[in-house]
């Protein structure tokens, strides 16, 4: 939620900042702003709406300078408007601040500052930081920011510049992501690596409570009390093309097409060809801990939670350990019971989801071992966990998660085999067979992509494209597929869609079935196939429009369905990974046909760093 970028060096700061903000637009896109230090003053341009409006403004009124900061916003305090967009300033307009996060005591600070004679321009929490920095500024911006942050509670990643310091950016982090990029005689700050990948691969991951003084030829990091901090410079190995659309109309479509390679990457190094065992050393869990484990708790939000449900089905079936699956936003507000020998597996693409992070902290306090499934390397979830499986999916920029989901399911499959073998409930032969099934998945995903024309044709039909509402049904391993398919459709096409366990139909939702209701039924081969076919018949009997997702070669399903999308035959426990792709493609093409902004759906942001 919200993206920040800053630059100091010889390049045009607005060019670098706008290029970075475009890469961060997935974090928020209701307004934007840039400020630069120029000719002994601060100059700023703001705009309401997406970044392209900001691009136009900057083309008409270029801003020049040697350093600057910029922001793309997802509103929390104060409606989206120019006045509420960042950067925010002190009263004299000599100090500028961009901020991602929420200042929790902002009302108290605002009242206090107002009593001291400060006039606020906006309704934002961020503006308090600008006034606080001014209050403590005595010629040393670094010192003033450190002091100001001692008064602040809440979450922040900030970039601060001032008129008096044409060679300095001060940045700080607590709870919201922040990196510093180091170049030759230049430096960057950003919320996320893709923003600066085009310019540098040398990165410092700033940690909570750290404040950085950044100049073009060096930097200093301290905590808010002035204690020095040493950070290792990390090299990022993501390739820059990964953050571009590469000819696809949307990132989402590109990311759907990347999935065969993504799954190969998730498996890479963890299962060798012909192998009978899985290697997940970074999870930092010993075989003794796997054996002693009494309970697994999976926490996540949204799509990652659906992947967690796939994980629960797999782990309970094969590793025979009870799994509690929780929405992170619920886990944190109930009194969870964490018995001895509990392993928590948080799942998060961004690694910055506020609720997931809080769930981790609670579980750690209660004694759980925490090993997460995360995509973004060095993210907060990864760093706060005892161990991690990196998904190796590359940057996911489309707001609707696609490749992250299938790679999370794949990571769960790996973990399951590893744990089941360690606990002696899966033989080497069975493990080898499971691994072979996993390794076959990328080709199956490619098959679905190669046969997408049929999905494109279906998504153009008015009965689907213009539907008001849709149901998605699945059973067992594919109940989460139904939830995920429905989420994809609703978030990008704005068609109301619900996912249900097919067995629940008769307990209420069947009342919704009419001849105008598309019902997407996941009926691939497997243990519950016959039950699914019965459910499909019940829907057909009520004239619902059945669109089945079935196994290639299943001709019989056609007589019960209005339309069928086929997927290749696959090992049932891993079928959610394969089934996800046609459901993603269907949602994508329906949304594109409806003219929706697929990569940036209304009201959403990719990384939910506030509660
Ligand atoms: C939906 C989607 C979201 C995320 C959720 C968790 O397409 O992307 O539901 O899955 O916000 O985000 P992460 O995985 O970053 O914790």
XYZ file of C-alpha atoms and ligand atoms in Angstrom:
627
model
C 0.000 0.000 0.000
C 1.652 3.158 -1.305
C 5.004 3.122 -2.997
C 7.916 5.462 -2.375
C 11.000 6.176 -4.468
C 13.877 8.602 -3.980
C 16.985 9.394 -5.985
C 20.206 11.323 -5.544
C 22.787 11.485 -8.363
C 23.468 12.782 -11.848
C 20.432 11.303 -13.598
C 17.204 13.268 -13.840
C 15.524 12.599 -10.484
C 12.020 12.850 -11.952
C 12.862 10.309 -14.646
C 14.251 7.829 -12.119
C 11.436 8.456 -9.660
C 8.653 8.120 -12.246
C 10.196 4.970 -13.691
C 10.361 3.536 -10.159
C 6.834 4.639 -9.292
C 5.501 2.938 -12.412
C 7.092 -0.259 -11.157
C 5.419 0.308 -7.787
C 2.034 1.379 -9.081
C 0.674 -2.032 -8.038
C 1.040 -0.774 -4.452
C -1.508 1.986 -4.897
C -2.740 4.182 -7.673
C -5.194 6.807 -6.500
C -2.815 9.804 -6.625
C 0.870 10.604 -6.906
C 3.467 13.294 -6.342
C 7.128 14.169 -6.766
C 9.280 16.789 -5.024
C 12.823 17.839 -5.958
C 15.392 20.142 -4.422
C 16.121 22.761 -7.021
C 17.734 26.224 -7.071
C 17.784 26.448 -3.311
C 14.101 25.521 -2.974
C 11.682 22.607 -3.041
C 9.495 22.120 -6.089
C 6.603 19.723 -6.196
C 3.990 18.383 -8.594
C 1.041 16.264 -7.543
C -1.796 14.644 -9.427
C -5.023 12.839 -8.684
C -5.495 9.491 -10.413
C -3.074 7.078 -12.009
C 0.547 7.793 -12.765
C -0.075 8.499 -16.433
C -1.701 11.780 -15.353
C 1.450 12.608 -13.426
C 3.512 11.779 -16.540
C 1.458 14.280 -18.531
C 1.856 16.970 -15.876
C 5.599 16.453 -15.749
C 5.817 16.627 -19.543
C 4.110 20.025 -19.434
C 5.988 21.300 -16.380
C 9.328 19.461 -16.106
C 11.011 19.427 -12.699
C 14.774 19.479 -12.587
C 17.226 18.958 -9.752
C 19.860 16.672 -8.247
C 17.661 14.775 -5.849
C 14.032 14.070 -5.230
C 11.369 11.829 -3.716
C 8.100 10.501 -5.123
C 5.031 8.591 -4.040
C 2.115 6.628 -5.454
C -0.774 6.485 -3.015
C -3.410 4.083 -1.741
C -5.487 6.256 0.577
C -5.791 5.395 4.254
C -6.341 8.758 5.997
C -8.073 11.355 3.860
C -9.792 10.845 0.499
C -7.742 10.567 -2.683
C -7.111 14.194 -3.701
C -4.198 16.379 -4.710
C -3.994 17.952 -1.300
C -3.831 14.573 0.426
C -1.305 13.132 -2.013
C 2.345 13.007 -1.021
C 4.917 14.550 -0.617
C 3.728 16.479 2.438
C 5.486 19.569 3.732
C 6.151 21.557 6.835
C 4.496 24.985 7.035
C 7.409 26.770 5.373
C 7.487 24.195 2.544
C 11.154 23.541 3.252
C 10.915 19.903 4.303
C 9.167 17.245 2.203
C 8.114 13.742 3.258
C 6.808 10.678 1.440
C 5.401 7.885 3.570
C 4.052 4.355 3.266
C 2.269 3.048 6.353
C 0.005 4.419 9.065
C 0.919 6.727 11.930
C -1.307 5.377 14.672
C -0.967 8.288 17.114
C -1.405 10.891 14.392
C -4.514 12.473 15.928
C -2.715 13.034 19.221
C 0.320 14.433 17.372
C -1.879 16.601 15.194
C -3.691 18.064 18.214
C -0.384 18.713 19.953
C 1.211 20.348 16.894
C -1.920 22.413 16.233
C -1.773 23.671 19.830
C 1.839 24.677 19.136
C 0.677 26.815 16.197
C 1.020 24.446 13.240
C -1.554 24.664 10.455
C -2.252 21.447 8.566
C -3.019 21.443 4.857
C -4.237 17.846 4.452
C -6.223 15.208 6.316
C -3.362 12.732 6.207
C -1.453 11.130 9.049
C 1.770 11.682 7.074
C 1.729 15.451 7.344
C 2.426 15.162 11.078
C 5.872 13.741 10.236
C 6.788 16.782 8.142
C 5.804 19.137 10.969
C 7.574 17.037 13.591
C 10.801 16.997 11.588
C 10.564 20.776 11.280
C 9.985 21.056 15.041
C 13.231 19.223 15.780
C 15.271 20.603 12.870
C 18.317 22.586 13.931
C 20.388 22.304 10.784
C 20.839 18.497 10.911
C 18.095 16.697 8.953
C 19.273 13.206 9.975
C 19.136 14.164 13.656
C 15.717 15.816 13.256
C 14.187 12.735 11.590
C 15.578 10.436 14.296
C 14.151 12.680 16.993
C 10.776 13.064 15.263
C 10.393 9.307 14.903
C 10.773 8.877 18.651
C 7.364 10.601 18.958
C 5.691 8.432 16.361
C 3.950 5.083 16.796
C 2.704 2.991 13.904
C 4.127 1.781 10.637
C 6.251 3.743 8.247
C 8.742 3.756 5.455
C 9.631 7.377 4.793
C 11.829 9.481 2.575
C 12.631 13.023 3.705
C 14.380 15.854 1.848
C 14.835 19.522 2.653
C 15.588 22.755 0.867
C 18.748 23.253 2.940
C 20.231 19.863 2.054
C 20.641 19.535 -1.725
C 22.838 16.446 -1.240
C 20.899 14.366 1.281
C 17.940 12.003 1.537
C 16.983 10.692 4.963
C 14.968 7.479 4.973
C 13.602 5.330 7.770
C 11.595 2.218 8.274
C 9.366 0.682 10.879
C 6.906 -1.938 9.711
C 6.705 -0.929 6.035
C 9.257 -2.142 3.482
C 12.216 0.006 2.474
C 15.349 -0.646 0.511
C 18.320 1.538 -0.335
C 19.951 0.983 -3.734
C 23.603 1.833 -4.156
C 25.063 2.974 -7.480
C 28.227 4.714 -8.661
C 28.094 8.158 -7.120
C 24.324 7.849 -6.780
C 21.779 6.242 -4.484
C 18.126 5.272 -4.421
C 15.412 4.502 -1.949
C 12.324 2.454 -2.774
C 9.542 0.360 -1.306
C 10.459 -2.636 -3.414
C 13.334 -3.886 -5.541
C 11.673 -3.754 -9.010
C 11.529 0.049 -8.696
C 15.297 0.334 -9.016
C 16.319 -2.919 -10.681
C 16.930 -1.076 -13.939
C 19.676 0.988 -12.285
C 21.376 -1.106 -9.648
C 21.527 -4.568 -8.124
C 23.279 -3.547 -4.901
C 20.704 -3.254 -2.193
C 20.457 -2.672 1.553
C 17.317 -4.080 3.165
C 16.549 -1.564 5.871
C 15.172 -3.067 9.066
C 12.614 -1.848 11.583
C 13.755 1.075 13.676
C 16.590 2.051 11.320
C 17.202 5.523 9.917
C 19.550 6.172 6.977
C 21.476 9.242 5.946
C 21.982 8.788 2.206
C 24.380 10.812 0.091
C 25.545 10.098 -3.449
C 28.923 8.887 -2.233
C 27.990 7.082 0.953
C 25.481 6.310 3.655
C 25.146 5.962 7.395
C 22.560 3.911 9.276
C 21.566 4.336 12.909
C 18.617 3.493 15.091
C 16.358 6.333 16.218
C 18.529 6.805 19.317
C 21.697 7.239 17.272
C 23.263 3.798 17.783
C 25.159 2.789 14.635
C 23.899 -0.134 12.566
C 25.850 -2.227 10.037
C 23.972 -3.804 7.151
C 25.293 -6.181 4.553
C 24.980 -5.042 0.930
C 22.992 -7.710 -0.932
C 23.042 -8.385 -4.667
C 19.663 -8.891 -6.308
C 19.631 -11.477 -9.075
C 16.157 -10.859 -10.557
C 16.414 -9.947 -14.181
C 15.079 -6.529 -15.129
C 12.925 -7.806 -18.002
C 10.958 -9.601 -15.295
C 9.474 -6.256 -14.304
C 8.338 -5.369 -17.853
C 5.279 -6.578 -19.766
C 7.368 -7.997 -22.633
C 4.646 -7.591 -25.268
C 1.727 -8.850 -23.169
C -1.174 -6.394 -22.806
C -1.160 -6.882 -19.035
C 1.229 -8.131 -16.376
C -1.433 -10.588 -15.290
C -1.448 -12.310 -18.676
C 2.336 -12.382 -18.771
C 2.440 -13.865 -15.274
C -0.135 -16.534 -16.191
C 2.064 -17.515 -19.137
C 5.171 -17.650 -16.971
C 3.773 -20.405 -14.778
C 5.407 -23.419 -16.438
C 8.815 -21.819 -15.817
C 7.822 -20.572 -12.405
C 6.953 -24.066 -11.224
C 10.264 -25.354 -12.627
C 11.980 -22.622 -10.616
C 10.101 -23.446 -7.431
C 11.228 -27.068 -7.820
C 14.786 -26.161 -8.873
C 17.444 -27.270 -6.439
C 14.844 -28.880 -4.202
C 14.179 -32.070 -6.128
C 16.881 -33.407 -8.379
C 16.045 -35.558 -11.368
C 15.268 -39.116 -10.255
C 15.409 -37.973 -6.667
C 13.583 -39.634 -3.797
C 13.908 -36.779 -1.435
C 13.126 -33.108 -1.142
C 15.648 -30.557 0.103
C 14.377 -27.484 1.909
C 17.349 -26.452 4.067
C 16.323 -22.789 4.310
C 13.199 -23.786 6.198
C 15.568 -24.286 9.072
C 13.543 -27.190 10.485
C 15.412 -30.279 11.622
C 14.235 -33.829 10.960
C 13.764 -34.164 14.741
C 11.427 -31.149 14.703
C 9.471 -32.595 11.774
C 9.097 -35.857 13.679
C 8.090 -34.188 16.924
C 5.609 -31.783 15.294
C 2.116 -32.091 16.788
C 0.350 -29.424 14.813
C 0.841 -27.165 11.826
C -0.755 -23.737 11.635
C -1.008 -22.086 8.229
C -1.770 -18.359 8.188
C -2.235 -16.138 5.155
C -4.651 -13.761 3.440
C -6.608 -13.896 0.177
C -5.097 -15.988 -2.557
C -2.218 -17.055 -0.324
C -4.834 -18.411 2.097
C -6.310 -20.476 -0.720
C -2.830 -21.890 -1.359
C -2.719 -22.589 2.379
C -5.902 -24.638 2.031
C -4.258 -26.721 -0.678
C -1.369 -27.130 1.775
C -3.707 -28.293 4.535
C -5.281 -30.985 2.336
C -1.845 -32.210 1.219
C -0.181 -32.215 4.636
C -3.042 -33.949 6.434
C -3.417 -36.558 3.694
C 0.248 -37.457 3.282
C 2.199 -36.263 6.315
C -0.628 -37.132 8.741
C -0.245 -34.048 10.901
C -3.285 -31.987 11.950
C -3.325 -28.610 10.212
C -5.118 -25.495 11.374
C -5.686 -23.020 8.543
C -6.313 -19.456 9.610
C -6.903 -16.122 7.990
C -4.091 -14.030 9.420
C -6.533 -11.189 10.111
C -8.549 -13.513 12.366
C -5.663 -15.352 13.969
C -4.315 -12.184 15.477
C -7.544 -11.268 17.254
C -8.479 -14.556 18.819
C -6.579 -16.395 21.498
C -4.865 -19.047 19.426
C -3.732 -22.204 21.158
C -0.176 -23.104 20.278
C 0.778 -26.440 21.821
C 4.378 -27.535 22.142
C 5.951 -28.656 18.866
C 3.779 -26.459 16.662
C 5.124 -25.332 13.308
C 3.562 -22.248 11.755
C 3.715 -21.832 7.965
C 2.807 -18.278 6.931
C 2.268 -17.826 3.196
C 2.816 -14.478 1.510
C 3.807 -13.375 -1.963
C 4.861 -9.890 -0.905
C 6.139 -10.896 2.515
C 4.800 -7.569 3.771
C 1.147 -8.293 4.588
C 0.519 -6.627 7.937
C -1.861 -9.262 9.332
C 0.398 -12.139 8.358
C 3.332 -10.444 10.043
C 1.375 -9.928 13.228
C 0.253 -13.565 13.241
C 3.921 -14.582 13.008
C 4.850 -12.424 15.978
C 2.043 -13.898 18.082
C 2.961 -17.475 17.193
C 6.633 -16.833 17.963
C 5.737 -15.389 21.344
C 3.691 -18.517 22.032
C 6.639 -20.729 21.185
C 5.916 -21.911 17.628
C 8.608 -22.560 15.096
C 7.854 -20.339 12.095
C 8.910 -21.314 8.575
C 7.278 -19.307 5.820
C 6.523 -19.637 2.121
C 7.421 -16.273 0.600
C 8.152 -14.871 -2.827
C 9.953 -11.601 -2.130
C 13.478 -12.245 -0.925
C 14.468 -10.271 2.143
C 10.856 -9.248 2.868
C 9.600 -8.794 6.413
C 7.844 -12.166 6.614
C 11.025 -13.908 5.504
C 13.144 -11.999 7.959
C 10.838 -12.445 10.929
C 10.473 -16.187 10.359
C 12.922 -18.800 11.657
C 13.125 -20.267 8.171
C 11.751 -19.785 4.684
C 11.009 -21.464 1.366
C 11.430 -18.850 -1.316
C 8.936 -19.415 -4.117
C 11.373 -18.286 -6.810
C 8.453 -16.963 -8.873
C 10.090 -13.634 -9.758
C 8.335 -10.289 -9.306
C 4.550 -10.484 -9.478
C 3.213 -7.119 -10.570
C -0.379 -7.770 -11.653
C -2.498 -7.045 -8.591
C -4.379 -10.335 -8.992
C -2.069 -13.083 -7.857
C -1.504 -15.896 -10.368
C 1.995 -17.352 -10.538
C 2.512 -16.738 -6.844
C -0.496 -18.959 -6.078
C 0.637 -21.930 -8.158
C 4.166 -21.680 -6.816
C 2.855 -21.527 -3.233
C 0.856 -24.715 -3.880
C 4.015 -26.277 -5.319
C 6.011 -25.259 -2.247
C 3.380 -26.948 -0.075
C 3.675 -30.090 -2.182
C 7.430 -30.091 -1.601
C 7.040 -29.518 2.107
C 4.478 -32.317 2.360
C 6.735 -34.882 0.725
C 9.658 -33.763 2.865
C 7.691 -33.968 6.089
C 5.935 -37.236 5.233
C 9.237 -38.937 4.471
C 10.885 -37.541 7.591
C 8.031 -38.847 9.735
C 8.224 -42.241 8.115
C 4.689 -42.114 6.732
C 5.765 -42.015 3.092
C 8.039 -44.622 1.566
C 10.967 -43.664 -0.646
C 9.182 -45.232 -3.590
C 6.055 -43.184 -2.955
C 8.112 -40.017 -2.524
C 9.845 -40.691 -5.812
C 6.505 -41.152 -7.519
C 5.120 -37.934 -6.016
C 8.215 -36.024 -7.087
C 7.824 -37.351 -10.630
C 4.202 -36.141 -10.636
C 5.353 -32.718 -9.483
C 8.034 -32.508 -12.128
C 5.401 -33.271 -14.785
C 3.298 -30.254 -13.847
C 5.048 -27.511 -15.875
C 4.314 -29.343 -19.150
C 0.684 -29.694 -18.161
C 0.450 -25.972 -17.481
C 2.001 -25.328 -20.885
C -0.645 -27.575 -22.463
C -3.408 -25.458 -20.909
C -1.758 -22.270 -22.154
C -1.327 -23.717 -25.648
C -5.059 -24.550 -25.729
C -6.230 -21.188 -24.394
C -8.145 -20.198 -27.561
C -11.167 -22.150 -26.387
C -11.130 -20.198 -23.103
C -10.808 -16.925 -25.014
C -13.864 -17.875 -27.091
C -15.905 -18.819 -24.035
C -15.002 -15.612 -22.187
C -16.401 -13.589 -25.102
C -19.857 -15.192 -24.873
C -22.448 -12.810 -23.397
C -23.689 -15.464 -20.931
C -20.285 -15.302 -19.225
C -19.016 -11.850 -20.129
C -22.197 -10.070 -19.068
C -23.078 -12.254 -16.098
C -24.118 -10.471 -12.899
C -22.995 -13.262 -10.671
C -21.216 -16.627 -10.817
C -20.668 -19.648 -8.598
C -17.570 -21.820 -8.493
C -17.772 -25.324 -7.077
C -15.157 -27.897 -6.218
C -14.527 -30.689 -3.774
C -11.604 -31.928 -1.733
C -8.311 -30.657 -3.224
C -10.288 -28.502 -5.619
C -12.457 -26.744 -3.089
C -9.650 -24.155 -2.783
C -9.602 -24.035 -6.610
C -13.257 -22.961 -6.520
C -12.488 -20.255 -3.945
C -9.518 -19.020 -5.930
C -11.351 -19.098 -9.286
C -14.165 -17.016 -7.810
C -11.748 -14.543 -6.228
C -9.940 -14.064 -9.546
C -13.181 -13.376 -11.401
C -14.604 -10.965 -8.850
C -11.493 -8.926 -8.231
C -10.685 -8.168 -11.860
C -14.065 -8.291 -13.651
C -16.247 -6.992 -10.785
C -18.712 -9.839 -11.406
C -19.957 -11.045 -8.074
C -18.591 -14.566 -7.662
C -18.573 -17.060 -4.810
C -16.623 -20.253 -4.359
C -18.250 -23.139 -2.502
C -17.488 -26.671 -1.528
C -19.829 -28.483 -3.929
C -21.317 -30.495 -1.075
C -22.554 -27.253 0.473
C -24.746 -26.392 -2.529
C -27.816 -28.036 -1.132
C -27.365 -26.183 2.154
C -28.266 -22.832 0.654
C -26.499 -21.595 -2.482
C -28.569 -23.790 -4.815
C -31.374 -21.278 -4.252
C -29.379 -18.868 -6.413
C -29.344 -21.125 -9.478
C -31.304 -19.772 -12.462
C -30.840 -19.991 -16.211
C -28.718 -16.842 -16.009
C -26.225 -18.074 -13.450
C -22.885 -19.454 -14.686
C -21.668 -22.216 -12.360
C -18.045 -23.171 -12.876
C -17.591 -26.751 -11.695
C -14.154 -28.248 -11.157
C -14.732 -31.894 -12.032
C -11.331 -33.338 -12.829
C -10.643 -37.072 -12.441
C -10.218 -38.257 -8.872
C -11.938 -39.609 -5.785
C -14.776 -37.097 -5.750
C -15.457 -37.050 -9.493
C -18.763 -38.935 -9.272
C -19.983 -36.690 -6.478
C -19.133 -33.633 -8.568
C -21.062 -35.035 -11.516
C -24.100 -35.486 -9.247
C -23.804 -31.862 -8.141
C -23.517 -30.770 -11.762
C -26.699 -32.647 -12.605
C -28.502 -30.917 -9.758
C -27.492 -27.573 -11.175
C -28.454 -28.532 -14.715
C -31.833 -29.705 -13.439
C -32.353 -26.133 -12.269
C -31.198 -24.743 -15.633
C -27.929 -23.266 -14.331
C -25.216 -22.634 -16.943
C -22.613 -25.275 -16.139
C -19.054 -24.617 -17.272
C -17.034 -27.675 -16.273
C -13.294 -27.915 -15.885
C -12.606 -31.556 -16.623
C -9.868 -33.978 -17.571
C -8.943 -34.271 -21.220
C -10.648 -37.309 -22.695
C -13.688 -37.115 -20.397
C -16.331 -37.032 -23.115
C -19.094 -37.972 -20.691
C -18.962 -34.632 -18.878
C -20.188 -32.881 -22.028
C -23.701 -34.255 -21.648
C -24.035 -32.586 -18.241
C -22.354 -29.281 -19.077
C -23.060 -26.397 -21.369
C -19.341 -25.875 -21.902
C -16.204 -27.735 -20.929
C -12.616 -26.581 -20.465
C -10.196 -29.487 -20.503
C -6.959 -29.850 -18.569
C -4.477 -32.684 -18.980
C -4.790 -35.722 -16.765
C -2.823 -35.227 -13.570
C -2.188 -36.680 -10.133
C -5.256 -35.583 -8.176
C -3.483 -34.081 -5.123
C -1.570 -31.734 -7.435
C -4.522 -30.946 -9.701
C -5.205 -27.538 -8.048
C -1.954 -26.297 -9.586
C -3.121 -27.269 -13.066
C -6.756 -26.232 -12.598
C -5.709 -22.751 -11.466
C -4.457 -21.805 -14.931
C -7.709 -22.119 -16.944
C -9.573 -20.378 -14.123
C -7.069 -17.503 -14.225
C -7.302 -17.291 -18.024
C -11.098 -17.340 -17.929
C -11.212 -14.516 -15.357
C -8.608 -12.565 -17.302
C -10.420 -12.731 -20.644
C -13.857 -12.022 -19.132
C -12.410 -8.942 -17.407
C -10.526 -7.803 -20.506
C -13.709 -8.181 -22.593
C -15.565 -6.038 -20.070
C -12.908 -3.342 -20.488
C -11.681 -3.620 -16.894
C -8.302 -2.400 -15.740
C -6.984 -5.911 -15.174
C -3.629 -5.073 -13.601
C -4.987 -2.393 -11.311
C -8.515 -3.260 -10.228
C -10.439 -0.585 -8.377
C -9.894 -0.208 -4.627
C -7.132 -2.811 -4.496
C -3.403 -2.641 -3.914
C -0.965 -5.475 -4.254
C 0.729 -5.303 -0.949
C -1.570 -4.851 2.052
C 0.772 -3.346 4.602
C -1.999 -1.965 6.806
C -4.648 -3.846 8.778
C -5.650 -11.755 -4.826
C -4.460 -11.355 -4.097
C -4.566 -11.148 -2.645
C -3.275 -11.572 -1.925
C -3.343 -11.185 -0.452
C -2.119 -11.645 0.302
O -5.388 -11.978 -6.172
O -3.417 -11.157 -4.663
O -5.684 -11.788 -2.109
O -3.117 -12.945 -2.072
O -3.451 -9.796 -0.348
O -0.965 -11.034 -0.179
P 0.468 -11.614 0.133
O 0.552 -12.948 -0.532
O 1.417 -10.625 -0.449
O 0.567 -11.735 1.619
